[in-house]
XYZ file of C-alpha atoms in Angstrom:
718
model
C 24.372 -21.024 42.976
C 21.058 -22.808 43.395
C 19.621 -23.733 40.013
C 22.598 -22.439 37.987
C 22.986 -25.596 35.859
C 19.371 -25.126 34.718
C 20.058 -21.547 33.642
C 22.195 -22.624 30.694
C 20.342 -25.759 29.638
C 18.990 -25.544 26.077
C 20.550 -22.170 25.152
C 23.009 -23.520 22.586
C 26.457 -22.018 21.896
C 25.300 -18.647 20.540
C 22.529 -18.382 23.124
C 25.001 -19.204 25.934
C 27.425 -16.532 24.753
C 24.687 -13.935 24.487
C 23.311 -14.872 27.907
C 26.733 -14.719 29.568
C 27.583 -11.372 27.983
C 24.201 -9.961 28.913
C 24.488 -11.170 32.517
C 27.966 -9.663 32.829
C 26.750 -6.358 31.425
C 23.788 -6.353 33.794
C 25.958 -7.007 36.859
C 28.434 -4.342 35.773
C 25.647 -1.813 35.315
C 24.237 -2.591 38.753
C 27.655 -2.220 40.398
C 28.327 1.085 38.645
C 24.876 2.390 39.472
C 25.028 1.621 43.193
C 27.072 4.650 44.369
C 25.033 7.077 42.290
C 21.791 5.615 43.628
C 22.849 5.843 47.270
C 20.494 8.060 49.192
C 18.270 8.521 46.149
C 14.881 7.116 45.304
C 15.082 3.669 43.760
C 14.184 2.985 40.163
C 11.091 0.860 39.569
C 10.251 -0.961 36.382
C 7.046 0.365 34.839
C 7.133 -1.392 31.444
C 9.121 -4.343 30.168
C 9.234 -6.997 27.512
C 11.349 -10.096 26.930
C 13.577 -10.391 23.877
C 13.695 -13.773 22.221
C 14.457 -13.442 18.513
C 16.404 -11.499 15.893
C 16.261 -10.786 12.168
C 18.067 -8.830 9.465
C 15.917 -5.846 8.459
C 17.968 -5.069 5.350
C 17.796 -1.325 5.883
C 19.991 1.709 6.590
C 19.677 5.128 8.216
C 16.294 4.533 9.859
C 14.448 5.646 12.968
C 11.945 3.566 14.922
C 9.253 4.983 17.189
C 7.938 2.604 19.871
C 4.793 3.482 21.851
C 4.510 1.848 25.290
C 1.865 2.039 28.024
C 3.591 2.422 31.387
C 1.968 1.057 34.541
C 3.258 3.159 37.470
C 4.124 6.830 37.145
C 7.004 8.964 38.323
C 8.883 12.216 37.864
C 11.979 10.795 36.095
C 12.343 8.207 33.370
C 15.078 6.030 31.938
C 15.044 3.276 29.310
C 16.790 -0.072 29.071
C 18.021 -1.515 25.783
C 19.366 -4.963 24.954
C 21.071 -6.575 21.992
C 20.538 -10.044 23.357
C 19.924 -12.212 20.322
C 22.402 -10.979 17.718
C 26.041 -11.704 16.971
C 26.955 -8.133 16.007
C 27.019 -4.792 17.849
C 24.361 -2.171 17.198
C 24.821 1.603 17.357
C 22.059 3.981 18.362
C 22.928 7.487 17.243
C 20.052 9.352 18.869
C 17.362 8.332 21.339
C 14.416 10.261 22.758
C 11.467 9.688 25.041
C 8.280 11.701 25.407
C 4.598 11.496 26.117
C 2.555 10.315 23.186
C 0.314 12.766 21.392
C -1.484 10.470 18.945
C -0.367 7.838 16.468
C 3.362 8.327 15.931
C 3.360 11.949 17.168
C 5.077 12.926 20.433
C 4.094 15.920 22.537
C 7.706 16.778 23.377
C 10.625 14.393 22.683
C 13.371 14.594 25.332
C 16.888 13.624 24.302
C 18.355 10.629 26.101
C 22.027 10.218 26.959
C 24.046 7.146 27.795
C 26.842 7.908 30.235
C 26.543 11.532 29.138
C 26.894 10.680 25.459
C 24.288 10.972 22.730
C 25.446 7.823 20.907
C 25.737 4.332 22.344
C 27.032 1.090 20.857
C 25.677 -2.108 22.408
C 27.784 -5.230 21.986
C 26.257 -8.518 20.891
C 24.513 -9.886 23.960
C 24.969 -6.576 25.739
C 22.767 -4.031 27.478
C 22.569 -0.265 27.870
C 20.729 1.912 30.372
C 20.052 5.549 29.598
C 20.747 8.425 31.915
C 17.606 9.702 33.671
C 15.526 12.482 32.206
C 13.084 14.640 34.167
C 9.648 13.870 32.778
C 6.360 13.792 34.667
C 4.712 10.469 33.858
C 1.257 9.749 35.298
C 0.167 6.167 35.915
C -0.857 4.294 32.754
C 0.450 6.935 30.358
C 1.523 6.284 26.783
C 5.189 7.095 26.248
C 7.055 6.939 22.948
C 10.681 5.839 22.693
C 12.469 6.768 19.442
C 15.763 5.203 18.318
C 17.848 6.326 15.337
C 20.235 3.811 13.738
C 23.031 5.422 11.696
C 24.474 3.462 8.792
C 23.479 -0.116 8.016
C 21.204 -1.778 10.548
C 22.447 -5.340 10.339
C 20.255 -7.107 12.869
C 17.364 -6.397 15.196
C 17.002 -8.105 18.567
C 13.332 -8.047 19.397
C 10.195 -9.225 21.093
C 8.047 -10.183 18.135
C 4.428 -10.133 19.382
C 4.046 -6.553 20.493
C 0.315 -6.193 19.763
C 1.195 -2.539 19.301
C 1.777 -0.548 16.118
C 5.463 0.401 15.965
C 6.449 3.099 13.479
C 9.508 3.198 11.187
C 10.908 5.676 8.729
C 11.556 4.234 5.247
C 14.999 3.001 4.248
C 17.356 5.997 4.222
C 14.880 8.108 6.166
C 17.545 9.408 8.565
C 17.323 10.755 12.096
C 13.784 11.681 13.143
C 14.051 10.753 16.822
C 13.598 14.400 17.795
C 10.522 15.035 15.625
C 7.309 15.966 17.380
C 5.062 15.091 14.461
C 5.026 11.591 13.040
C 4.898 12.344 9.321
C 8.332 10.803 8.664
C 7.218 7.411 9.979
C 5.568 5.835 6.949
C 5.956 2.109 7.631
C 4.796 -0.002 10.539
C 5.139 -3.376 12.190
C 4.179 -4.787 15.596
C 7.417 -5.929 17.231
C 9.485 -4.305 19.981
C 13.088 -3.802 18.758
C 15.941 -3.467 21.302
C 13.791 -1.781 23.967
C 13.397 -4.084 26.982
C 12.381 -1.761 29.788
C 11.216 1.639 30.974
C 11.841 2.628 34.598
C 10.526 5.488 36.730
C 11.349 7.057 40.068
C 9.796 9.828 42.098
C 6.301 8.330 42.047
C 4.302 6.430 44.646
C 5.137 2.913 43.407
C 6.552 0.727 46.166
C 7.834 -1.953 43.819
C 7.126 -3.936 40.684
C 5.136 -7.092 39.943
C 6.573 -9.297 37.205
C 4.216 -11.475 35.150
C 6.255 -14.477 33.965
C 4.313 -16.346 31.331
C 3.699 -17.577 27.817
C 1.530 -16.352 24.920
C -1.489 -15.779 27.164
C 0.500 -13.331 29.273
C 2.005 -11.918 26.074
C -1.555 -10.984 25.097
C -2.255 -13.358 22.208
C -5.831 -12.902 20.894
C -6.426 -9.714 22.888
C -7.260 -6.545 20.972
C -4.175 -4.973 19.427
C -3.338 -1.342 20.259
C -5.773 -1.443 23.169
C -3.592 -2.636 26.095
C -5.952 -5.437 27.040
C -3.466 -8.069 28.140
C -4.165 -9.355 31.649
C -1.093 -7.558 33.097
C -2.534 -4.310 31.641
C -5.810 -4.904 33.468
C -3.868 -5.730 36.629
C -1.983 -2.434 36.315
C -5.325 -0.631 36.045
C -6.512 -2.244 39.275
C -3.290 -1.360 41.090
C -3.407 2.238 39.893
C -6.505 2.766 42.035
C -4.602 1.901 45.232
C -3.160 4.586 47.516
C 0.306 3.369 46.559
C 0.588 1.602 43.250
C 3.105 -0.797 41.684
C 4.765 -1.321 38.346
C 3.539 -4.289 36.328
C 6.067 -5.864 33.971
C 4.901 -8.220 31.223
C 7.510 -10.923 30.662
C 5.392 -13.230 28.547
C 6.851 -15.014 25.512
C 4.679 -16.924 23.078
C 5.336 -20.664 23.276
C 7.321 -20.381 26.496
C 7.681 -23.399 28.799
C 9.028 -24.130 32.248
C 10.680 -27.472 31.539
C 12.436 -26.772 28.240
C 13.443 -23.985 25.899
C 14.996 -23.312 22.546
C 17.772 -21.050 21.280
C 15.192 -18.368 20.527
C 12.815 -19.053 23.403
C 14.641 -19.873 26.649
C 12.670 -21.709 29.301
C 11.207 -19.880 32.263
C 13.990 -21.350 34.410
C 16.698 -20.226 32.002
C 15.384 -16.669 31.698
C 14.386 -16.163 35.318
C 17.468 -14.090 36.169
C 17.208 -11.889 33.082
C 13.449 -11.342 33.007
C 12.448 -11.406 36.683
C 15.193 -11.332 39.304
C 17.141 -8.458 37.713
C 14.121 -6.184 37.193
C 14.440 -2.845 39.032
C 12.683 -2.976 42.401
C 10.894 -6.241 41.593
C 8.999 -7.394 44.683
C 6.647 -10.104 43.401
C 6.449 -12.544 40.513
C 3.229 -14.096 39.218
C 4.145 -17.435 37.625
C 1.602 -18.311 34.936
C 3.104 -21.106 32.861
C 2.654 -24.809 32.268
C 0.005 -25.160 29.576
C 2.611 -25.467 26.809
C 4.616 -27.970 28.849
C 1.563 -30.164 29.424
C -0.191 -29.843 26.058
C 2.451 -30.131 23.337
C 5.704 -29.957 25.305
C 5.729 -33.580 26.446
C 6.226 -32.782 30.134
C 4.520 -34.581 32.976
C 2.712 -32.861 35.785
C 5.472 -33.796 38.215
C 8.103 -32.219 35.940
C 6.114 -28.987 35.767
C 5.701 -28.959 39.553
C 9.436 -29.529 40.015
C 10.179 -26.575 37.693
C 7.738 -24.376 39.593
C 9.441 -25.291 42.873
C 12.826 -24.317 41.438
C 11.516 -20.952 40.261
C 9.920 -20.279 43.631
C 13.101 -21.208 45.547
C 15.282 -18.947 43.416
C 12.837 -16.046 43.653
C 12.504 -16.434 47.424
C 16.297 -16.499 47.751
C 16.327 -13.035 46.177
C 13.585 -11.726 48.460
C 10.654 -11.846 46.016
C 7.156 -13.048 46.781
C 5.850 -15.721 44.418
C 2.208 -16.059 43.357
C 1.295 -19.174 41.388
C -1.437 -19.001 38.754
C -3.365 -22.150 37.920
C -3.090 -23.676 34.445
C -6.090 -22.867 32.241
C -8.260 -25.445 30.448
C -7.431 -26.083 26.799
C -9.696 -28.841 25.518
C -10.510 -28.082 21.878
C -7.170 -26.398 21.184
C -6.044 -28.451 18.219
C -5.569 -32.118 19.096
C -3.373 -31.546 22.147
C -5.850 -32.401 24.884
C -6.117 -35.947 26.273
C -7.541 -37.460 29.442
C -4.032 -38.193 30.726
C -2.863 -34.621 30.095
C -5.976 -33.316 31.839
C -5.085 -35.427 34.867
C -1.626 -33.828 34.840
C -3.183 -30.355 34.644
C -5.362 -31.117 37.631
C -2.315 -32.406 39.539
C -0.404 -29.188 38.800
C -3.347 -27.021 39.793
C -3.842 -28.930 43.043
C -0.197 -28.193 43.869
C -0.577 -24.480 43.044
C -3.653 -24.195 45.280
C -1.914 -25.973 48.162
C 1.817 -25.690 47.565
C 2.922 -26.275 51.132
C 4.718 -22.947 51.250
C 6.336 -23.056 47.828
C 4.118 -20.116 46.821
C 3.094 -17.096 48.877
C -0.372 -17.212 47.353
C -2.173 -18.208 44.197
C -4.463 -16.746 41.549
C -7.055 -19.210 40.324
C -7.042 -18.384 36.613
C -8.476 -21.821 35.842
C -11.555 -21.182 37.980
C -11.922 -17.669 36.554
C -12.482 -18.799 32.954
C -13.499 -22.475 32.927
C -16.932 -23.641 31.829
C -18.833 -24.844 34.919
C -20.609 -27.433 32.776
C -17.303 -28.748 31.380
C -14.273 -27.626 33.401
C -11.907 -28.980 30.748
C -12.922 -26.095 28.464
C -13.092 -22.313 28.500
C -16.495 -20.767 29.113
C -17.718 -19.221 25.865
C -17.765 -15.691 27.321
C -13.989 -15.815 27.848
C -12.844 -17.860 24.832
C -11.184 -16.058 21.906
C -12.278 -18.945 19.693
C -9.139 -21.080 19.657
C -9.969 -22.633 23.076
C -6.606 -21.712 24.613
C -6.229 -17.944 24.518
C -8.801 -15.741 26.242
C -10.566 -12.798 24.674
C -10.407 -9.369 26.296
C -13.019 -10.347 28.875
C -11.031 -13.453 29.751
C -7.923 -11.305 30.185
C -9.924 -9.093 32.525
C -11.103 -12.158 34.465
C -7.480 -13.180 35.071
C -6.619 -9.765 36.461
C -9.725 -9.876 38.673
C -8.585 -13.236 40.066
C -5.412 -11.702 41.527
C -5.623 -10.828 45.230
C -3.975 -7.394 45.330
C -3.152 -7.700 49.019
C -1.262 -10.956 48.374
C 1.082 -9.145 45.991
C 2.568 -7.254 48.915
C 3.378 -4.104 46.926
C 0.343 -1.816 47.013
C -1.563 -0.310 49.938
C -5.183 0.615 50.514
C -6.645 -0.855 47.339
C -10.350 -0.643 46.446
C -12.143 -3.727 47.704
C -15.069 -3.703 45.278
C -15.164 -4.253 41.543
C -17.761 -3.505 38.901
C -18.236 -5.490 35.704
C -20.463 -4.891 32.680
C -21.852 -7.809 30.658
C -22.302 -9.262 28.102
C -18.959 -9.123 26.343
C -19.305 -7.455 22.936
C -23.104 -7.253 22.917
C -24.784 -6.966 19.526
C -27.373 -4.219 19.260
C -29.543 -2.703 16.543
C -30.036 1.005 16.099
C -33.152 2.207 17.919
C -33.868 -1.183 19.521
C -33.533 -2.034 23.226
C -31.090 -4.602 24.618
C -30.536 -5.713 28.190
C -27.144 -5.377 29.859
C -26.058 -6.050 33.440
C -23.729 -4.298 35.862
C -22.426 -6.364 38.782
C -20.584 -4.993 41.813
C -18.638 -7.527 43.919
C -17.110 -6.797 47.310
C -13.878 -8.799 47.518
C -12.611 -7.079 50.645
C -12.748 -8.085 54.314
C -15.197 -5.374 55.408
C -18.507 -4.034 54.169
C -18.711 -1.184 51.664
C -21.589 1.291 51.698
C -23.458 3.712 49.450
C -22.710 1.741 46.298
C -23.964 3.257 43.038
C -23.461 2.537 39.354
C -23.906 4.720 36.299
C -23.569 3.959 32.578
C -21.681 6.235 30.231
C -23.178 5.918 26.746
C -22.498 7.224 23.239
C -24.304 10.406 22.209
C -28.032 9.893 21.649
C -28.210 6.521 23.446
C -30.365 5.861 26.508
C -30.309 3.433 29.444
C -32.862 2.693 32.153
C -32.174 0.488 35.202
C -34.683 -2.105 36.373
C -35.070 -0.809 39.893
C -32.522 1.230 41.777
C -28.887 1.542 40.722
C -27.954 2.252 44.350
C -27.131 -0.284 47.063
C -27.021 0.696 50.729
C -24.518 -1.932 51.935
C -22.513 -4.728 50.347
C -21.055 -7.233 52.796
C -17.732 -9.036 52.201
C -18.127 -11.594 49.419
C -21.514 -10.228 48.357
C -22.387 -9.091 44.864
C -25.273 -7.042 43.524
C -26.477 -6.836 39.930
C -28.516 -4.214 38.100
C -30.182 -4.910 34.753
C -30.225 -2.002 32.307
C -32.287 -1.535 29.159
C -29.896 0.067 26.677
C -31.190 1.615 23.451
C -28.820 2.913 20.761
C -29.705 6.088 18.899
C -31.924 5.547 15.877
C -29.160 6.837 13.617
C -26.304 5.053 15.419
C -23.480 4.116 13.106
C -22.820 0.438 12.564
C -19.734 -0.872 14.266
C -18.120 -0.681 17.680
C -19.279 1.745 20.344
C -17.739 1.821 23.836
C -20.106 1.575 26.797
C -18.622 2.286 30.204
C -19.907 1.767 33.722
C -18.658 3.817 36.657
C -19.171 2.610 40.209
C -18.636 4.498 43.452
C -18.836 3.456 47.089
C -17.486 4.287 50.521
C -14.755 2.127 52.000
C -13.344 2.851 55.423
C -15.129 6.201 55.384
C -13.496 7.233 52.087
C -15.033 7.468 48.610
C -13.655 4.868 46.156
C -14.281 4.196 42.488
C -14.027 1.511 39.836
C -15.010 1.292 36.186
C -15.426 -1.206 33.394
C -16.298 -1.098 29.732
C -17.343 -3.241 26.793
C -17.306 -2.811 23.049
C -20.945 -2.848 21.976
C -21.452 -3.588 18.305
C -24.323 -1.990 16.420
C -25.056 -4.449 13.652
C -26.642 -3.660 10.282
C -29.917 -5.092 9.046
C -30.425 -5.882 5.324
C -32.326 -3.061 3.663
C -30.910 -2.632 0.173
C -29.117 0.378 -1.327
C -30.271 3.440 -3.199
C -29.075 5.267 -6.317
C -26.467 6.102 -7.424
C -25.211 2.813 -5.964
C -25.902 -0.505 -7.684
C -25.371 -4.116 -6.630
C -24.166 -7.252 -8.370
C -23.538 -10.778 -7.119
C -22.070 -14.083 -8.240
C -22.172 -15.447 -4.685
C -25.222 -17.009 -3.081
C -27.208 -15.371 -0.257
C -26.206 -11.834 -1.218
C -27.885 -8.995 0.681
C -27.017 -5.328 1.163
C -27.621 -2.293 3.334
C -26.697 1.381 3.323
C -26.756 3.659 6.367
C -26.609 7.416 5.801
C -26.089 8.810 9.284
C -24.402 11.800 10.854
C -20.990 10.180 10.343
C -21.508 9.609 6.607
C -22.373 6.637 4.443
C -21.858 3.077 5.601
C -22.419 -0.096 3.627
C -22.975 -3.718 4.585
C -22.710 -6.802 2.402
C -23.878 -10.311 3.278
C -22.517 -12.992 0.949
C -21.584 -16.624 0.499
C -19.193 -17.586 -2.285
C -16.605 -20.333 -2.590
C -13.657 -18.164 -3.627
C -12.686 -14.740 -4.918
C -10.045 -15.645 -7.474
C -9.308 -17.947 -10.362
C -12.245 -19.832 -11.840
C -14.568 -19.138 -8.898
C -14.935 -15.373 -8.792
C -17.857 -15.490 -6.367
C -18.637 -12.249 -4.598
C -21.275 -9.658 -3.831
C -20.610 -5.991 -4.575
C -22.009 -2.516 -4.036
C -20.605 -0.243 -6.724
C -20.694 3.030 -8.611
C -20.833 2.465 -12.367
C -18.160 4.166 -14.517
C -16.775 5.970 -11.452
C -13.167 4.727 -11.480
C -11.082 7.224 -13.480
C -8.229 6.305 -15.800
C -5.926 8.133 -13.414
C -7.005 8.353 -9.768
C -7.759 6.322 -6.675
C -10.469 4.299 -4.949
C -10.399 4.265 -1.131
C -12.535 2.612 1.541
C -12.325 1.422 5.110
C -13.303 -2.130 6.007
C -14.770 -1.647 9.472
C -15.104 -5.361 10.172
C -15.959 -8.789 8.813
C -17.697 -11.540 10.777
C -19.425 -14.884 10.520
C -17.204 -16.784 8.132
C -14.076 -18.874 7.710
C -10.477 -17.670 7.905
C -10.118 -16.953 4.175
C -13.182 -14.703 3.822
C -12.369 -11.448 2.065
C -13.753 -7.932 2.072
C -12.374 -4.906 0.273
C -12.520 -2.767 -2.856
C -12.652 -3.662 -6.532
C -12.372 -1.958 -9.912
C -13.168 -3.295 -13.367
C -14.352 -2.089 -16.727
C -17.649 -3.718 -15.757
C -18.021 -5.373 -12.344
C -21.043 -7.291 -13.608
C -18.814 -8.787 -16.337
C -15.158 -8.802 -15.151
C -14.088 -10.554 -18.360
C -14.425 -7.190 -20.091
C -11.104 -6.253 -18.488
C -9.381 -3.923 -16.064
C -10.149 -6.141 -13.065
C -8.366 -5.680 -9.693
C -9.295 -6.374 -6.063
C -7.688 -5.263 -2.792
C -9.088 -7.068 0.252
C -8.386 -8.063 3.836
C -8.654 -11.682 4.987
C -8.156 -13.247 8.387
C -5.699 -15.880 7.153
C -3.557 -13.985 4.661
C -3.846 -10.361 5.739
C -3.936 -7.834 2.898
C -4.485 -9.443 -0.523
C -3.944 -7.580 -3.795
C -5.266 -9.570 -6.760
C -5.376 -8.614 -10.429
C -6.409 -10.108 -13.762
C -3.223 -10.104 -15.839
C -4.630 -11.533 -19.093
C -8.083 -9.965 -19.243
C -10.129 -13.159 -18.985
C -12.028 -11.981 -15.893
C -10.148 -14.226 -13.475
C -7.919 -12.911 -10.726
C -4.601 -14.624 -11.346
C -1.856 -12.501 -9.734
C -1.357 -11.952 -6.030
C 0.669 -9.799 -3.642
C 0.338 -9.004 0.036
C 0.348 -10.989 3.254
C 1.071 -10.019 6.852
C -1.212 -9.626 9.834
C -4.948 -9.189 9.514
C -6.504 -6.166 11.192
C -9.741 -4.214 11.335
C -10.579 -1.487 10.727
C -8.455 -1.553 7.579
C -8.032 1.315 5.142
C -7.546 0.115 1.561
C -6.596 2.159 -1.500
C -6.179 1.288 -5.187
C -4.320 3.907 -7.220
C -4.646 3.632 -10.990
C -2.422 5.174 -13.619
C -3.607 3.901 -16.975
C -2.973 0.160 -16.989
C -0.965 0.187 -13.746
C -2.536 -0.403 -10.336
C -0.748 0.211 -7.034
C -2.293 -1.049 -3.799
C -1.884 0.520 -0.363
C -3.142 -0.394 3.113
C -3.269 1.461 6.413
C -4.384 0.796 9.961
C -5.223 4.434 10.636
C -5.741 6.148 7.274
C -2.594 8.197 7.832
C 0.424 5.906 7.514
C 0.063 3.973 4.237
C 2.102 0.937 3.237
C 2.461 -0.157 -0.377
C 1.172 -3.683 -0.878
C 2.233 -4.075 -4.503
C 2.069 -2.812 -8.072
C 0.669 -4.694 -11.055
C 0.089 -4.041 -14.729
C -3.366 -4.916 -16.080
C -3.110 -4.620 -19.878
C -6.879 -4.844 -20.346
C -7.538 -1.693 -18.270
C -8.762 1.142 -20.481
C -10.930 4.191 -19.965
C -13.082 4.575 -16.865
C -14.511 1.635 -14.963
C -16.736 0.558 -12.130
C -15.548 1.042 -8.538
C -17.069 -0.783 -5.631
C -17.020 -2.676 -2.364
C -16.847 -6.485 -2.454
C -17.164 -9.397 -0.046
C -16.919 -13.167 -0.306
C -17.219 -15.882 2.337
C -14.574 -18.008 0.542
C -16.406 -21.016 1.918
C -15.052 -23.736 -0.390
C -13.811 -25.583 2.696
C -16.611 -24.252 4.891
C -19.806 -25.131 3.001
C -22.828 -22.988 3.747
C -20.999 -20.244 5.641
C -21.736 -16.639 4.807
C -19.932 -13.461 5.724
C -21.017 -9.997 6.844
C -18.733 -7.123 5.911
C -19.177 -3.493 6.957
C -17.542 -0.563 5.154
C -17.377 3.205 5.380
C -15.422 6.151 3.957
C -15.863 4.910 0.379
C -14.537 7.500 -2.066
C -13.287 7.851 -5.630
C -10.916 10.668 -6.605
C -9.266 11.708 -9.839
C-alpha cells in the first residue's frame, strides 16, 4: 500500500469516484483476462494517451475517426477505451480499426467486438477493452479507430491536446465506422475522445516504455499532424533495434508531481492508471518538475520527494525508472527567479546522482540549454516561448535517452546522424550551406560510415570533401558540410530534406536518417497583369511565382489593424472578378515575422482600393484568434462584424461563398474537409467585385513589425 494516501489527494469527490470505479474496472479486466492470456503472447502497449477532461458536445448520432501513430508493430490489435471524467455512461454502438489510407480514409476497417458483442456501454469512470482482431501492423504505422455513438452523446471524456486532426461526422450523421472513404467526416477537432490505448501482440516488442510528463511530453509547440513529440522520435530510434519496444505518451499539459486538480491529477495520483497498469510496461521515463518549480509553488526538496515516491512505487512493480532532468525556462513569462533556478539545479543534481532512486537518467537539460546562459534554451531548440522545444528540441530529447538503459530493446544502432540547421531558409537557385553530423554513442567503433542527402526534384548538393568516414571511435563525431542549391523554379514554402547514413556495426550494416523542413523564401519582385496591388499599410511589397506547381503570391506589409477605423493592409487582387454568386478560394501557405494578431487571407469588395464603396468582407487566419471572418455590415468601409476563433494552423484553406448580399465563410486544413466559420449579410454588396489576397501585420502593439504572407491556389469560380 506504499503511497496509497497520495493517490487520492487532490482528486475531489467526483474525481475520487471516477478513479475508484476506473481502478476497479481495470483490476477486474486484468483478472478476467489472465486465464485467456495463459500460454499466449502478452499484449504490449503501442499507443496511449491520458484522459483528463470532459465536455458536453451537444450532438447526437455521430461517428468519430481517430488517427493514431503506433510505435511497435504486431499481428493482432486491440483498443482500450475509458469514460474516466464523466458522470454518465456512454454507449458505443460500432467500433472499427484499420490502417490509415490518407486523411480520414481507412484502407480496410475491421469490426471490433467487446466480449463478443458489437455494442458496449462504459459506466462513468469505467473502462472497456476490445476483443483482439487479426491485423498486421508494422512499426510506426498510422491506424484509425472509429467509434459510433447512437442516440444523444451527453459527454466526452478526452485528452484535449492531441496535436492530431480527429474527424467527426456532423450532428445526426449516423454510423460511418465501417466506411473506407472519409467523405462522411466533415468536421474536425484535435482531441482524443474515449480512446486511451492501442495494444499489439505477435510482434518483436519486448515491452513498453512509458513517458510520464507534462505539456512538453504532450508535444506542445511541436508540429501538429507530424508526430514530432519527443516520445515519437524515441519510438523511431527504438524501431531500428533488433527487438523494439512500445512507447506510450502519458503527458498532460500543466501536469505536476506535487499537486493536481480535479481535471489534471498529479503524477503521483495518476501513476497507477497511466504507468503501472500499462500492458507489458517495463520502463518509465519521468520528465516532470518544471511546472512544480516555476508556477506551482513547490520547492526543490518537495519535487525530489515526489520523484522518490514515484520511483519506489514503480520499482515495487518491477519497472525500471529513468529520470529526465528539468529543462531551463528563463524567459517563460515572469516565472523564473534566481531562487527557483537554484531549486532546479538541486533537482537536476539529484536526478544525475540519485543514489539508486533511478536506474539511469536522460540529461534533457544539457541537450537543449544555451551554453552561454544555461538558464535558457539554446535558440536552435526553442519554440519561441522559452519553455517548450521546437521539433529539433524534441529530437534532442529523444537523442539524449540511452537506449540500453531502457532495458527493453536489443542490438540498437550505436550511431546517429543529424542534419542542421533547423528550418533553414533558402532562395530558389541560390546556394546554402548545411551540415550532416554522425555521432557514435556506442561502446565500440563503427566503420565504413557514409552519408547521403535526399533532395526535392531539381535540387543539387555537393559535399566539401568526402562524405565517407573510414572509422568512428566511441564518442567521436564527424561532420560534412554540403552546399545545397534549390531548383531555380522551386516553389516557395516548405521542402523536406533528408539525410541517410549507413555504417557497419559488429560486422552488420546499420542505418539512421534525419530530416529538416527547408523553407524556400520569396524575394520581392512585383506582380504582373491581370493582377493588381493596393495598400493602406506601410512597407508593402509583393511577389508572384509562376512555377510548375502553379501561381504563388507573397505579400510583405506593416499595418496597425485590419478592422474598424484602421483598415491597414496590402493586397494582390483581380479587379471585378468576384461574381454575384460564386466563391473565392485560396490557401495561406504560411505567415511569418510579425506579432500574434497578424492576419493573412482573402478579401472581396466592390472596390478593394475603396472599401467604402461596399460589399466588403475578409476571411483570414491569425496566430492569436485562429480563423477570423470579418464583414462590413453598414457599408462604410470598416469591418465591424466578426465570427470565427479556434486554433491557428498553416497551411490554411480559406473560402468565401457569395450569394447576392450573403457571404458564408469556410476553412479547411486539407482542402477536403471544410468547416463553416459563419454567415453574414452585407447589404451594400451588389454586382461583381474585386477578389484578392490580403495581409496585415496588425502591429498596433508591436510598432515597426512587418509580416510576410505566402499564398497559393487562388481561384474565383461562379
